[in-house]
Coordinates of C-alpha atoms and ligand atoms in Angstrom, one line a residue:
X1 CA -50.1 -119.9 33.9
X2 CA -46.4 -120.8 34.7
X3 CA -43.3 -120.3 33.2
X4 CA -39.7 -119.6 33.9
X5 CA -39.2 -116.6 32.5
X6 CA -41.7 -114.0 31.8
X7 CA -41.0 -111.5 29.0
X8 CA -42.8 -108.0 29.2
X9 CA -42.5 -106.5 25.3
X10 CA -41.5 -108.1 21.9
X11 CA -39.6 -105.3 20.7
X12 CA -35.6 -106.6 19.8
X13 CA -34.3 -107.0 23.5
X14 CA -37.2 -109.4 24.7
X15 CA -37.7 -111.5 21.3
X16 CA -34.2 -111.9 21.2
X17 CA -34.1 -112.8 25.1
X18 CA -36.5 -115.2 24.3
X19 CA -35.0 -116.9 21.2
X20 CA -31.3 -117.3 23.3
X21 CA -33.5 -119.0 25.9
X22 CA -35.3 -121.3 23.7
X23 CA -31.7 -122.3 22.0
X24 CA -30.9 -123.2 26.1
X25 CA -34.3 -125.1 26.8
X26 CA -35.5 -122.5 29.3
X27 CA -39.3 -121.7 29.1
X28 CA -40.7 -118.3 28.6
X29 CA -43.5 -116.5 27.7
X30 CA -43.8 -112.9 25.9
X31 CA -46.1 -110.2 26.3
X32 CA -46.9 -107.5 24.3
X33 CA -49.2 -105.0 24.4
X34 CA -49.4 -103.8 20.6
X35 CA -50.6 -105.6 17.6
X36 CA -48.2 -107.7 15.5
X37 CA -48.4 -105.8 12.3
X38 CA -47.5 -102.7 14.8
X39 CA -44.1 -103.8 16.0
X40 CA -43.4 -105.3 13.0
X41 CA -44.0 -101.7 10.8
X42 CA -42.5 -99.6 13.6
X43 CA -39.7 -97.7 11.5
X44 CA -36.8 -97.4 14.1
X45 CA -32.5 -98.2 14.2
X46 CA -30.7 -99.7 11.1
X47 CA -27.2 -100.3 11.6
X48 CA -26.4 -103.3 13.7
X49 CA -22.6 -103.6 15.0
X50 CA -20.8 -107.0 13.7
X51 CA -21.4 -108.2 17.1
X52 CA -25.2 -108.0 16.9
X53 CA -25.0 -109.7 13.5
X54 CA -23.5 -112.6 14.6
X55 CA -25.8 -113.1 17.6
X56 CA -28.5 -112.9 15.5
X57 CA -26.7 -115.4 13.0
X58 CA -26.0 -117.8 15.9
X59 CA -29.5 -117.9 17.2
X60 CA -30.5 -119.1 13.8
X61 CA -32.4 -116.1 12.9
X62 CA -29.7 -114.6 10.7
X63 CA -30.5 -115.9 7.0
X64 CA -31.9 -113.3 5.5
X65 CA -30.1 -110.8 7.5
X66 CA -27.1 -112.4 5.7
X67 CA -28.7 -112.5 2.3
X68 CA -30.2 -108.6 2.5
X69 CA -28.3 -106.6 5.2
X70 CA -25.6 -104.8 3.2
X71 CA -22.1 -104.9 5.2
X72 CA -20.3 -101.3 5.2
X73 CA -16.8 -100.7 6.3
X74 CA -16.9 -97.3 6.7
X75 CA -18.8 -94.4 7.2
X76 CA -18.1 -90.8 6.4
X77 CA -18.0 -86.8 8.3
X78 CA -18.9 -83.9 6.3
X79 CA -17.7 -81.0 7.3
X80 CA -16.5 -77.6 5.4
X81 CA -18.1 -78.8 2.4
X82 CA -15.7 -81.9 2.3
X83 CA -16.3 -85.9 2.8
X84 CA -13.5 -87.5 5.2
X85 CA -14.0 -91.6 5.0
X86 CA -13.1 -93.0 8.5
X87 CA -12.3 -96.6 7.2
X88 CA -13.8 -98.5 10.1
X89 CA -12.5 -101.8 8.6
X90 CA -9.0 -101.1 8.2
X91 CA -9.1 -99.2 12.1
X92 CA -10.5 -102.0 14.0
X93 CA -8.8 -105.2 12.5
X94 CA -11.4 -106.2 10.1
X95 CA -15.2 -105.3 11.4
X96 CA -17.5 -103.9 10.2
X97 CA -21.3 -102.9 10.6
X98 CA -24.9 -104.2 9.0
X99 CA -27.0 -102.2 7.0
X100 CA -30.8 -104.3 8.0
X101 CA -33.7 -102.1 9.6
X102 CA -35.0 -103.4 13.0
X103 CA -38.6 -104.0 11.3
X104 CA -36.5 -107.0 9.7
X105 CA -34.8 -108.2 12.6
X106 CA -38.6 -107.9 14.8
X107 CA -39.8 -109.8 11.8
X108 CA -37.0 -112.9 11.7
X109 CA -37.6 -112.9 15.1
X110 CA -41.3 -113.4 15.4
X111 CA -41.2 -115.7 12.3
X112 CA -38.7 -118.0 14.1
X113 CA -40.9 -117.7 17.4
X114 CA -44.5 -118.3 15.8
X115 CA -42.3 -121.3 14.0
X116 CA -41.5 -122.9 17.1
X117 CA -45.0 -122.7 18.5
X118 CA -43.8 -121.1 21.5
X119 CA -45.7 -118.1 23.6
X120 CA -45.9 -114.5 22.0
X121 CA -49.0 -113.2 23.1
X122 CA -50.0 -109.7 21.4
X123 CA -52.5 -107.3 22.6
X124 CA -51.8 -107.7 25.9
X125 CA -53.7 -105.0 28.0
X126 CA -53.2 -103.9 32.0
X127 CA -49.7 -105.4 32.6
X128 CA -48.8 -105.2 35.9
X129 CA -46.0 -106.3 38.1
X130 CA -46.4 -108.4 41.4
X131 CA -44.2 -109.7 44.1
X132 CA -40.9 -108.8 42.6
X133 CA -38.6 -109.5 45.5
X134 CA -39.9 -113.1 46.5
X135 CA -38.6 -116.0 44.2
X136 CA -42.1 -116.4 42.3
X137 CA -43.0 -113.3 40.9
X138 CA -46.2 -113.0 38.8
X139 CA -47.5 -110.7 36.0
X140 CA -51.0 -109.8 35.8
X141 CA -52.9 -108.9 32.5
X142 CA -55.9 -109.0 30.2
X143 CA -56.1 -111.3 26.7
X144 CA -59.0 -111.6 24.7
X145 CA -61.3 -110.3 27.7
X146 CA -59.9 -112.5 30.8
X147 CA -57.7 -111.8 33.2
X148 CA -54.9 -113.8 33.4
X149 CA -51.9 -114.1 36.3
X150 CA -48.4 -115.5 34.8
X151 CA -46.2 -116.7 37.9
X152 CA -42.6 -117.0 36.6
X153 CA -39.0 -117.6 38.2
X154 CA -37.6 -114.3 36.9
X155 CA -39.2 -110.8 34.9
X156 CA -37.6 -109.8 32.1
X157 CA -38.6 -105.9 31.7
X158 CA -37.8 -105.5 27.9
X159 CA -41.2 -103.1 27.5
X160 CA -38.9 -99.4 25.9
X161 CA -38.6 -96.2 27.7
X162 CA -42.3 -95.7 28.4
X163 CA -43.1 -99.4 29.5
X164 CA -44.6 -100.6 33.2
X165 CA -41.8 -102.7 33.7
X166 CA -39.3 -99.9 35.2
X167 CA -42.4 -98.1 37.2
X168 CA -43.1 -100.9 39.0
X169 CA -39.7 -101.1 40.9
X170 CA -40.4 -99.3 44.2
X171 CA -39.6 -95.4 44.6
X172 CA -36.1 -95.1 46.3
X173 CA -34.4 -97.9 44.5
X174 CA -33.7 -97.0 41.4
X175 CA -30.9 -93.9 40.4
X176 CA -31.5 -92.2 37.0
X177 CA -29.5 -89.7 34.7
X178 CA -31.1 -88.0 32.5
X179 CA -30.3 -85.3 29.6
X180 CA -32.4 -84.0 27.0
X181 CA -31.1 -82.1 24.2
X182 CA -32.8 -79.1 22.4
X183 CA -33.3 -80.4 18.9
X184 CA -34.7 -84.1 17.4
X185 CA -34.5 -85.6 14.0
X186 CA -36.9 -85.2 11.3
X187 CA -36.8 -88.9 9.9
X188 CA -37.9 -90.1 6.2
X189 CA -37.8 -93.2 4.4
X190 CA -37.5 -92.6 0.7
X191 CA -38.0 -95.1 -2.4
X192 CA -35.3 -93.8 -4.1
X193 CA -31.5 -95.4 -4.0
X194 CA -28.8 -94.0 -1.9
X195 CA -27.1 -91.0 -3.0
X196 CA -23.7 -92.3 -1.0
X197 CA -22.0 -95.6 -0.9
X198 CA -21.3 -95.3 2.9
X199 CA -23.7 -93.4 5.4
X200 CA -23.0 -89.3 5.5
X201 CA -22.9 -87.9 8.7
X202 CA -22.6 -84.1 7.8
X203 CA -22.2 -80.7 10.2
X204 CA -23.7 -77.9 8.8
X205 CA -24.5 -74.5 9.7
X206 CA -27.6 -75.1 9.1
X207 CA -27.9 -78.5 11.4
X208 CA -26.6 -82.0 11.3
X209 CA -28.2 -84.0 8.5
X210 CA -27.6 -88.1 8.1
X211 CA -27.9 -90.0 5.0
X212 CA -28.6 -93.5 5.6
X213 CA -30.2 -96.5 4.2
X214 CA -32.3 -99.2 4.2
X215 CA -31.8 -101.4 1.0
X216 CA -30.8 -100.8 -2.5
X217 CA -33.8 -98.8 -3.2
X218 CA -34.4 -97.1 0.1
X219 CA -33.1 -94.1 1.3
X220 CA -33.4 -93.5 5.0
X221 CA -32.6 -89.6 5.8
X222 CA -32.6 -87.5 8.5
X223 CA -32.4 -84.0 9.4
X224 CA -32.0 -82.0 12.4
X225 CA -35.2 -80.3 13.9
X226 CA -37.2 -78.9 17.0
X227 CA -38.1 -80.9 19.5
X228 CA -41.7 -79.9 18.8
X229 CA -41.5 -79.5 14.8
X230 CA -44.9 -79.7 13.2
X231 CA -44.8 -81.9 10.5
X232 CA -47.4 -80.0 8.7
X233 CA -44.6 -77.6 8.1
X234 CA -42.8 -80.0 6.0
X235 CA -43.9 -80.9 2.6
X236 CA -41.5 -83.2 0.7
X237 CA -40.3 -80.5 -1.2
X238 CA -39.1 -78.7 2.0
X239 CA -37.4 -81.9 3.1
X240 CA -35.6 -82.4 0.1
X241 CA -35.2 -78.8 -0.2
X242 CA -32.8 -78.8 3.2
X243 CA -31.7 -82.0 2.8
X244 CA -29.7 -81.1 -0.6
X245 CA -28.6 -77.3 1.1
X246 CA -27.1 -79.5 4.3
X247 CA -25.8 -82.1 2.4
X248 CA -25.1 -81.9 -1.6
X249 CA -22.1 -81.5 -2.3
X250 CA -20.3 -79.3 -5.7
X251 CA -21.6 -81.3 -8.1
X252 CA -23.2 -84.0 -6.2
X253 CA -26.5 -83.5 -5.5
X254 CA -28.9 -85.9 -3.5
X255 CA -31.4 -88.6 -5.6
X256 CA -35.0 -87.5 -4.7
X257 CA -37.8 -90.0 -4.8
X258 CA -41.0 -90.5 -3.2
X259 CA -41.2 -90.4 1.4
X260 CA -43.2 -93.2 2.1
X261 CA -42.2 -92.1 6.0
X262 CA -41.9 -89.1 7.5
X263 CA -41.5 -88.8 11.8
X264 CA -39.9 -86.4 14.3
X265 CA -37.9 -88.4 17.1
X266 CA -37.0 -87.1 20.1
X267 CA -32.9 -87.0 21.2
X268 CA -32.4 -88.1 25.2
X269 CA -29.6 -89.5 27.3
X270 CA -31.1 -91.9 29.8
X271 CA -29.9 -94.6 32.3
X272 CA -31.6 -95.9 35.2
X273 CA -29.0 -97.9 37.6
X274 CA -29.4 -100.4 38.6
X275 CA -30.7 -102.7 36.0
X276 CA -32.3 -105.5 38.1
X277 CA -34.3 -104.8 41.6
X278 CA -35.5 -108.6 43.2
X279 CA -36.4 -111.3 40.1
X280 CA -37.0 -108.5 37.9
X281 CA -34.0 -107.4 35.1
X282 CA -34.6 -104.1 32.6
X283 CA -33.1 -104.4 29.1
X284 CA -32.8 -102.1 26.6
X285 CA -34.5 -98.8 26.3
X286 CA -36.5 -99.9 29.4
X287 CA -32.9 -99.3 31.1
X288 CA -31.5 -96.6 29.2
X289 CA -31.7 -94.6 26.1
X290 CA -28.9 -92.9 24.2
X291 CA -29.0 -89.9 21.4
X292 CA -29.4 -92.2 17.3
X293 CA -26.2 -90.4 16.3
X294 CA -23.6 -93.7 17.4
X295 CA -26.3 -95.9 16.4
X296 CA -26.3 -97.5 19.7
X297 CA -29.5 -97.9 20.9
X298 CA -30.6 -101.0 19.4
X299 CA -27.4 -102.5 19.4
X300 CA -27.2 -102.0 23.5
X301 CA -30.6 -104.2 23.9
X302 CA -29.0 -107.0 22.2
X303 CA -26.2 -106.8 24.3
X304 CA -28.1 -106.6 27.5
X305 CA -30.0 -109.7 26.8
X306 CA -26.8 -111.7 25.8
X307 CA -25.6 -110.8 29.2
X308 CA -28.9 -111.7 30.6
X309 CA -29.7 -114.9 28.7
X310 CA -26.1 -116.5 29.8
X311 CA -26.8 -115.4 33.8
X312 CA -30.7 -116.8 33.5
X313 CA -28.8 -120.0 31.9
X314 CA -26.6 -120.3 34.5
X315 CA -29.0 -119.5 37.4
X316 CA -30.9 -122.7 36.6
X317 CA -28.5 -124.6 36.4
X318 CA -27.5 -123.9 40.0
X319 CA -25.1 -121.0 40.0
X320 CA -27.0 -117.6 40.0
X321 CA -23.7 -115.6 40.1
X322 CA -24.4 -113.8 37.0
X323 CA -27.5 -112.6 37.9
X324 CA -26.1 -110.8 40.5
X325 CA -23.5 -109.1 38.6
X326 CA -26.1 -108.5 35.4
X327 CA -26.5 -105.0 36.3
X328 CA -23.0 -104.0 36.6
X329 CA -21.7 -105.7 33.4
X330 CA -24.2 -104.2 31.5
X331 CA -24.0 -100.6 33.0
X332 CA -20.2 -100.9 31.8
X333 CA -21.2 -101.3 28.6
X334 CA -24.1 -99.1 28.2
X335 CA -21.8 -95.9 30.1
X336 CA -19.6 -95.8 27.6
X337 CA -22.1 -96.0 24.8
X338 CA -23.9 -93.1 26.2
X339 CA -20.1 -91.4 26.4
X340 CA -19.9 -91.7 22.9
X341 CA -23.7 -91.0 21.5
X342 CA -23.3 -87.7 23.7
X343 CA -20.0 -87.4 22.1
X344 CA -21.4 -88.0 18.3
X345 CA -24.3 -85.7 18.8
X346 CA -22.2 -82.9 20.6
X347 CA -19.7 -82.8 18.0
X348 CA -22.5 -83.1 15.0
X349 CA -25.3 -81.0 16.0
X350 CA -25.8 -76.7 16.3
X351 CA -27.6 -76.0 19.5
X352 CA -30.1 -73.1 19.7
X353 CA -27.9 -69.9 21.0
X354 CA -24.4 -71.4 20.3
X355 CA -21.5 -68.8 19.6
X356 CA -19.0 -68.9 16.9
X357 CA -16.7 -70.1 19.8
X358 CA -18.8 -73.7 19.7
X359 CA -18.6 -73.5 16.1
X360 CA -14.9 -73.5 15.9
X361 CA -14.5 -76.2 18.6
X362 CA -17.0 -78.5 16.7
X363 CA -14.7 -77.7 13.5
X364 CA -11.7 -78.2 15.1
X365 CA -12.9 -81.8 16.8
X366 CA -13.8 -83.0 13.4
X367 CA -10.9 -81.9 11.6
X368 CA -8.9 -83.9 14.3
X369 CA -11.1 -87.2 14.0
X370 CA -10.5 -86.9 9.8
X371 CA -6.6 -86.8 10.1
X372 CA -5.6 -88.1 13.2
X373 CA -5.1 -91.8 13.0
X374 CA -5.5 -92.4 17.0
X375 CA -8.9 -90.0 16.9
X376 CA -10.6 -92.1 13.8
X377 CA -9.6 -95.2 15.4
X378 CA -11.6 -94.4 18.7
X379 CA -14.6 -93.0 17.0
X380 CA -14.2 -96.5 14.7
X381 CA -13.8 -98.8 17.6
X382 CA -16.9 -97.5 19.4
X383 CA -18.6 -97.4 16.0
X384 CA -18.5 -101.0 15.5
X385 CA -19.1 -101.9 18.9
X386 CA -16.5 -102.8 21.7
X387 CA -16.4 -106.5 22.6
Ligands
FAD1 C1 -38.7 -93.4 16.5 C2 -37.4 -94.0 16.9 C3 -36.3 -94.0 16.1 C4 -35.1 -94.7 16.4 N1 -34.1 -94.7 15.5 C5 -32.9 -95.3 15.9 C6 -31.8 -95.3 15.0 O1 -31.8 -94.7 13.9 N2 -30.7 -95.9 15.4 C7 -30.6 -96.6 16.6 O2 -29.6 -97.2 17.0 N3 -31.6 -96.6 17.5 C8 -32.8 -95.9 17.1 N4 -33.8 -96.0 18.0 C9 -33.6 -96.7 19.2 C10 -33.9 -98.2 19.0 O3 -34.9 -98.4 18.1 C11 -34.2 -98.8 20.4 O4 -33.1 -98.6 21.2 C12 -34.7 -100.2 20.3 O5 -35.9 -100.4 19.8 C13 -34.6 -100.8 21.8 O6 -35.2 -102.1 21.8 P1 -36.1 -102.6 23.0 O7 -36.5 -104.0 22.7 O8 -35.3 -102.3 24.2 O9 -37.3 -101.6 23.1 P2 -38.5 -101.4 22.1 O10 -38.1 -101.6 20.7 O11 -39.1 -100.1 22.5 O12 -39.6 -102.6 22.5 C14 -40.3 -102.5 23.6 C15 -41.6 -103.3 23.4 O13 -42.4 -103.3 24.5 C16 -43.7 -103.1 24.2 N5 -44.4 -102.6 25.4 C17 -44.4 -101.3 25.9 N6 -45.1 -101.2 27.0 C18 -45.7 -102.5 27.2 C19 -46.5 -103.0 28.2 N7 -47.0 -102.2 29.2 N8 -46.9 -104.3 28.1 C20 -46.4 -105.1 27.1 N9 -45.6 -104.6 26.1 C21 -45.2 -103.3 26.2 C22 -43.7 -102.1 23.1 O14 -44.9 -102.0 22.3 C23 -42.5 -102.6 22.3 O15 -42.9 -103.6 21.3 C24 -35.0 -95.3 17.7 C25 -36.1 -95.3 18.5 C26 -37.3 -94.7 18.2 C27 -38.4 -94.6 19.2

């Protein structure tokens, strides 16, 4: 098999990589090594910046994410038993963000692959890498019980965090930063309206809690946990139970409704620089990973692969310029997205052992962002997503 560009993983970064090459006429095939009803279940992000929106719009795979995603213009801090709207709107000139889970946007964008009767092969076992640094590097693997070799012009590793794609880059070439942070999220999805018009992100004594959502009907919640919480340990009624102490307000308690999804997900910073090593370019969580508190991990895949799509473009068409510089422009981008998911998650979350010193400065940083004017506008220009 033969293509030009070889995909590793169908999650958002690599089916969107593929649709913006099919839109340019450029050849690819994708491999993924779950099932499609898997990646197309997989409850994960939810808030897409404007400028992930319209990418999706302009690959033609936005329709229904402009009938169904529900556009917010702000979002709001809860802290000392107050909600502060920051008007993200009215701070950034107009933008805004989507409300549409990524199992929608995996969905439109197999649906508009399968349509086009172009290469998505799931089930893909025994990926490997080959030849990386010579101008016709090849993937190995196994479909339906043979053993197949791809040879491609370029790799595009869009396979996550735990993907072969990034291992297969020799020791000594890559650099990686790395934090881990000592608590995680206790994630539900609830068939029950939202309690809150905007989402809630809300400091508590108790830990940072999140009200977000999904549709009308759906509720998508999250509390702060262990890293290693048992989730035997939490019935719904203990969920809802320290959802509505972290969260309810005087007189405002939170809607209840059946969890259809209950999950614990881990909180790391991540970035391995740089992003490319021969033909072979990492997007998305294969490259980095940031904390969910900005929101930012989806929304940095897309914008890798924008970046990568345009210098893959370019290079066959005779000027391969971009693809040297793909690494750097991205890492711009992604740095000071992980600046400001550390930043969220620092300011929202209690750690294990912290004083009432770190107390006060958490209070004292929010109170700032809620009623300084230059303070909200950062947190909303980063929110929305810089250009
Ligand atoms: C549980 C969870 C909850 C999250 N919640 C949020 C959130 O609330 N907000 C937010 O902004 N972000 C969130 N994120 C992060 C966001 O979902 C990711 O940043 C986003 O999925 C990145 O897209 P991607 O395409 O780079 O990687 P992925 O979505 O991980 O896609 C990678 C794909 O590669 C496939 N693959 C892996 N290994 C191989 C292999 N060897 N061969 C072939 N295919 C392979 C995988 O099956 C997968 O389909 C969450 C992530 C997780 C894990």
């Amino acid at each position: 098999m033969r293509t030009q560009v070889g995909i590793v993983g169908a999650g958002p970064a690599g089916l969107t990589l593929a649709r913006l090459l099919e839109r340019e006429g450029i050849e690819s095939v994708v491999l993924e090594d779950r099932s499609r009803e898997h990646v197309e279940q997989r409850v994960r992000a939810g808030v897409l910046e404007q400028g992930t929106a319209d990418l999706l719009v302009e690959a033609g795979v936005g329709a229904r994410l402009q009938r169904e995603g529900i556009v917010h213009r702000g979002i709001e801090l809860q802290f000392d038993g107050e909600r502060h709207r920051i008007p993200l709107g009215d701070l950034t000139g107009g933008r805004s963000i989507v409300l549409y889970g990524q199992t929608e946007v995996v969905k439109d964008l197999v649906a508009a692959r399968l349509e086009s009767a172009l290469p998505l092969l799931f089930e893909v076992e025994d990926v490997t890498l080959h030849e990386l640094d010579t101008d016709r590097p090849r993937i190995r693997f196994r479909h339906d019980g043979a053993d197949r070799e791809l040879e491609c012009d370029a790799i595009a590793g869009c396979d996550g965090f735990h993907g072969v794609c990034r291992p297969s880059i020799p020791p000594g070439v890559l650099r990686t930063f790395e934090r881990e942070y000592p608590y995680a999220w206790l994630g539900i999805l609830a068939a029950v309206a939202p309690s809150a018009d905007e989402l809630v992100y809300a400091h508590h004594e108790r830990g940072f809690a999140l009200l977000s959502l999904r549709g009308p009907e759906l509720s998508r919640l999250y509390l702060q946990c262990r890293p290693d919480e048992d989730l035997d340990e939490w019935p719904d009624e203990r969920v809802w139970d320290e959802l509505q102490q972290r969260v309810a307000l005087e007189g405002r308690s939170l809607a209840e409704g059946p969890i259809l999804e209950k999950g614990v997900t881990g909180m790391r910073s991540f970035v391995a620089e740089p992003m490319q090593h021969g033909r072979l370019f990492l997007a998305g969580d294969a490259a980095h990973i940031v904390p969910p508190t900005g929101a930012k991990g989806l929304n940095l895949a897309i914008a890798d692969v924008r970046v990568l799509a345009e210098a893959l473009v370019s290079s066959f068409r005779g000027d391969a310029t971009g693809l040297h510089t793909y690494s750097a422009r991205c890492l711009a981008r992604v740095w000071r997205a992980e600046h400001f998911s550390w930043w969220m998650t620092s300011m929202l979350h209690r750690t294990p052992g912290d004083d009432a010193f770190d107390l006060r400065l958490q209070l004292a940083q929010l109170r700032y962002v809620a009623s300084s004017t230059a303070a909200a506008t950062s947190l909303a220009e980063n929110y929305v997503g810089l250009p």
